[in-house]
Amino acid sequence: MKNMGDGRRVARVEREIQATVAQFLLRDLRSELPGIVSVASVKMPADLRAAKVYISVIGTDEERDEVMDILKERAYEIQNYIGSELKMRYCPKLTFYSDTITEQVIKVDRILQELENERKAKGDKGSSEADDE
């Protein structure tokens, strides 16, 4: 069995595919996609024949579902674009997944901000009561 474990090459191809898919979204699908859409990451096996493309959508659940449906319908067209842009021996088969990590980060950030605001509000009350005495 040959050595397929050059992680640097896989990482470089993942970055190139991520950039190329993002270009395609901006160039050809900008008007069709609702919400704010970005290519969060791409994961590929060592043979580079498949790619899991994680898409982040900032918007409602309906918008996220619509974006995923559009991308799944247009996957073949996006694969052709990648094939023409990257000149790879094999064009990877794309599979799109919704990236929920970005949403989780936003939720955690919002919760932390609310806690910070509550802490400041309690701190202001405590210092004004101390001033009254």
mmCIF file of C-alpha atoms in Angstrom:
data_model
loop_
_atom_site.group_PDB
_atom_site.id
_atom_site.type_symbol
_atom_site.label_atom_id
_atom_site.label_comp_id
_atom_site.label_asym_id
_atom_site.label_seq_id
_atom_site.Cartn_x
_atom_site.Cartn_y
_atom_site.Cartn_z
ATOM 1 C CA MET A 1 0.000 0.000 0.000
ATOM 2 C CA LYS A 2 1.421 3.396 -0.834
ATOM 3 C CA ASN A 3 1.895 6.191 1.662
ATOM 4 C CA MET A 4 -1.116 8.514 1.518
ATOM 5 C CA GLY A 5 -0.366 10.503 4.674
ATOM 6 C CA ASP A 6 1.091 13.835 3.573
ATOM 7 C CA GLY A 7 -1.076 16.028 5.790
ATOM 8 C CA ARG A 8 0.370 19.262 4.428
ATOM 9 C CA ARG A 9 -0.826 18.451 0.926
ATOM 10 C CA VAL A 10 -4.314 17.545 2.146
ATOM 11 C CA ALA A 11 -4.500 20.760 4.192
ATOM 12 C CA ARG A 12 -3.383 22.827 1.194
ATOM 13 C CA VAL A 13 -5.957 21.211 -1.100
ATOM 14 C CA GLU A 14 -8.662 21.726 1.556
ATOM 15 C CA ARG A 15 -7.831 25.449 1.691
ATOM 16 C CA GLU A 16 -7.842 25.715 -2.109
ATOM 17 C CA ILE A 17 -11.207 23.979 -2.389
ATOM 18 C CA GLN A 18 -12.617 26.193 0.365
ATOM 19 C CA ALA A 19 -11.494 29.321 -1.487
ATOM 20 C CA THR A 20 -12.739 28.018 -4.838
ATOM 21 C CA VAL A 21 -16.192 27.098 -3.487
ATOM 22 C CA ALA A 22 -16.404 30.534 -1.841
ATOM 23 C CA GLN A 23 -15.519 32.152 -5.197
ATOM 24 C CA PHE A 24 -18.236 30.178 -6.913
ATOM 25 C CA LEU A 25 -20.802 31.213 -4.295
ATOM 26 C CA LEU A 26 -19.884 34.869 -4.738
ATOM 27 C CA ARG A 27 -19.729 34.739 -8.515
ATOM 28 C CA ASP A 28 -22.655 32.514 -9.446
ATOM 29 C CA LEU A 29 -24.974 32.044 -6.480
ATOM 30 C CA ARG A 30 -24.874 35.363 -4.641
ATOM 31 C CA SER A 31 -28.373 36.408 -5.684
ATOM 32 C CA GLU A 32 -29.904 32.968 -5.000
ATOM 33 C CA LEU A 33 -28.606 32.423 -1.465
ATOM 34 C CA PRO A 34 -30.514 33.976 1.451
ATOM 35 C CA GLY A 35 -28.813 35.106 4.647
ATOM 36 C CA ILE A 36 -25.078 35.457 5.137
ATOM 37 C CA VAL A 37 -23.322 32.400 3.740
ATOM 38 C CA SER A 38 -19.689 31.377 4.150
ATOM 39 C CA VAL A 39 -17.621 28.270 3.612
ATOM 40 C CA ALA A 40 -16.548 27.426 7.162
ATOM 41 C CA SER A 41 -14.209 24.534 6.379
ATOM 42 C CA VAL A 42 -13.461 21.634 4.069
ATOM 43 C CA LYS A 43 -12.380 18.165 5.207
ATOM 44 C CA MET A 44 -10.880 15.602 2.832
ATOM 45 C CA PRO A 45 -9.401 12.123 3.118
ATOM 46 C CA ALA A 46 -5.813 11.500 2.041
ATOM 47 C CA ASP A 47 -6.839 10.276 -1.434
ATOM 48 C CA LEU A 48 -8.483 13.688 -2.159
ATOM 49 C CA ARG A 49 -11.432 12.109 -3.973
ATOM 50 C CA ALA A 50 -14.171 13.419 -1.692
ATOM 51 C CA ALA A 51 -14.719 16.646 0.188
ATOM 52 C CA LYS A 52 -17.022 17.480 3.060
ATOM 53 C CA VAL A 53 -17.811 21.170 2.720
ATOM 54 C CA TYR A 54 -19.138 22.811 5.882
ATOM 55 C CA ILE A 55 -21.324 25.839 5.177
ATOM 56 C CA SER A 56 -22.117 28.475 7.768
ATOM 57 C CA VAL A 57 -25.370 30.386 7.329
ATOM 58 C CA ILE A 58 -26.248 33.316 9.539
ATOM 59 C CA GLY A 59 -29.989 33.633 9.309
ATOM 60 C CA THR A 60 -33.117 31.700 10.139
ATOM 61 C CA ASP A 61 -33.439 27.919 10.107
ATOM 62 C CA GLU A 62 -35.528 28.195 6.932
ATOM 63 C CA GLU A 63 -32.769 30.185 5.219
ATOM 64 C CA ARG A 64 -30.166 27.600 6.266
ATOM 65 C CA ASP A 65 -32.339 24.779 4.880
ATOM 66 C CA GLU A 66 -32.842 26.690 1.629
ATOM 67 C CA VAL A 67 -29.097 27.308 1.250
ATOM 68 C CA MET A 68 -28.323 23.636 1.830
ATOM 69 C CA ASP A 69 -30.956 22.571 -0.714
ATOM 70 C CA ILE A 70 -29.560 24.955 -3.345
ATOM 71 C CA LEU A 71 -25.999 23.752 -2.773
ATOM 72 C CA LYS A 72 -26.985 20.097 -2.957
ATOM 73 C CA GLU A 73 -28.810 20.761 -6.241
ATOM 74 C CA ARG A 74 -25.840 22.660 -7.687
ATOM 75 C CA ALA A 75 -23.090 20.346 -6.332
ATOM 76 C CA TYR A 76 -22.291 18.963 -9.794
ATOM 77 C CA GLU A 77 -21.899 22.479 -11.205
ATOM 78 C CA ILE A 78 -19.628 23.460 -8.292
ATOM 79 C CA GLN A 79 -17.550 20.298 -8.833
ATOM 80 C CA ASN A 80 -17.099 21.211 -12.506
ATOM 81 C CA TYR A 81 -15.971 24.693 -11.488
ATOM 82 C CA ILE A 82 -13.431 23.216 -9.051
ATOM 83 C CA GLY A 83 -12.203 20.857 -11.771
ATOM 84 C CA SER A 84 -11.620 23.695 -14.200
ATOM 85 C CA GLU A 85 -10.001 25.996 -11.627
ATOM 86 C CA LEU A 86 -7.695 23.615 -9.741
ATOM 87 C CA LYS A 87 -6.472 21.180 -12.423
ATOM 88 C CA MET A 88 -6.475 18.182 -10.096
ATOM 89 C CA ARG A 89 -6.103 14.580 -11.273
ATOM 90 C CA TYR A 90 -9.465 13.740 -9.694
ATOM 91 C CA CYS A 91 -12.146 16.281 -8.997
ATOM 92 C CA PRO A 92 -13.445 15.552 -5.493
ATOM 93 C CA LYS A 93 -17.076 14.635 -4.967
ATOM 94 C CA LEU A 94 -18.587 17.386 -2.828
ATOM 95 C CA THR A 95 -20.951 16.797 0.055
ATOM 96 C CA PHE A 96 -22.370 19.824 1.841
ATOM 97 C CA TYR A 97 -23.025 19.988 5.566
ATOM 98 C CA SER A 98 -24.406 22.742 7.729
ATOM 99 C CA ASP A 99 -21.774 24.129 10.084
ATOM 100 C CA THR A 100 -23.289 24.723 13.495
ATOM 101 C CA ILE A 101 -20.066 25.705 15.249
ATOM 102 C CA THR A 102 -20.389 29.342 14.172
ATOM 103 C CA GLU A 103 -23.916 29.496 15.554
ATOM 104 C CA GLN A 104 -22.760 27.923 18.811
ATOM 105 C CA VAL A 105 -19.963 30.472 19.139
ATOM 106 C CA ILE A 106 -22.422 33.319 18.564
ATOM 107 C CA LYS A 107 -24.810 31.889 21.204
ATOM 108 C CA VAL A 108 -22.023 31.470 23.758
ATOM 109 C CA ASP A 109 -20.769 34.986 23.037
ATOM 110 C CA ARG A 110 -24.298 36.368 23.485
ATOM 111 C CA ILE A 111 -24.708 34.525 26.811
ATOM 112 C CA LEU A 112 -21.336 35.761 28.048
ATOM 113 C CA GLN A 113 -22.243 39.310 27.062
ATOM 114 C CA GLU A 114 -25.562 39.063 28.948
ATOM 115 C CA LEU A 115 -23.772 37.726 32.032
ATOM 116 C CA GLU A 116 -21.235 40.544 31.829
ATOM 117 C CA ASN A 117 -24.037 43.127 31.565
ATOM 118 C CA GLU A 118 -25.810 41.586 34.581
ATOM 119 C CA ARG A 119 -22.562 41.617 36.567
ATOM 120 C CA LYS A 120 -21.978 45.275 35.715
ATOM 121 C CA ALA A 121 -25.585 46.134 36.632
ATOM 122 C CA LYS A 122 -25.206 44.419 40.032
ATOM 123 C CA GLY A 123 -21.839 46.107 40.523
ATOM 124 C CA ASP A 124 -23.376 49.534 39.812
ATOM 125 C CA LYS A 125 -26.202 48.899 42.296
ATOM 126 C CA GLY A 126 -23.754 47.782 44.970
ATOM 127 C CA SER A 127 -21.519 50.827 44.527
ATOM 128 C CA SER A 128 -24.485 53.269 44.569
ATOM 129 C CA GLU A 129 -25.827 51.668 47.789
ATOM 130 C CA ALA A 130 -22.391 51.986 49.349
ATOM 131 C CA ASP A 131 -22.305 55.681 48.390
ATOM 132 C CA ASP A 132 -25.655 56.245 50.153
ATOM 133 C CA GLU A 133 -24.291 55.024 53.515
#
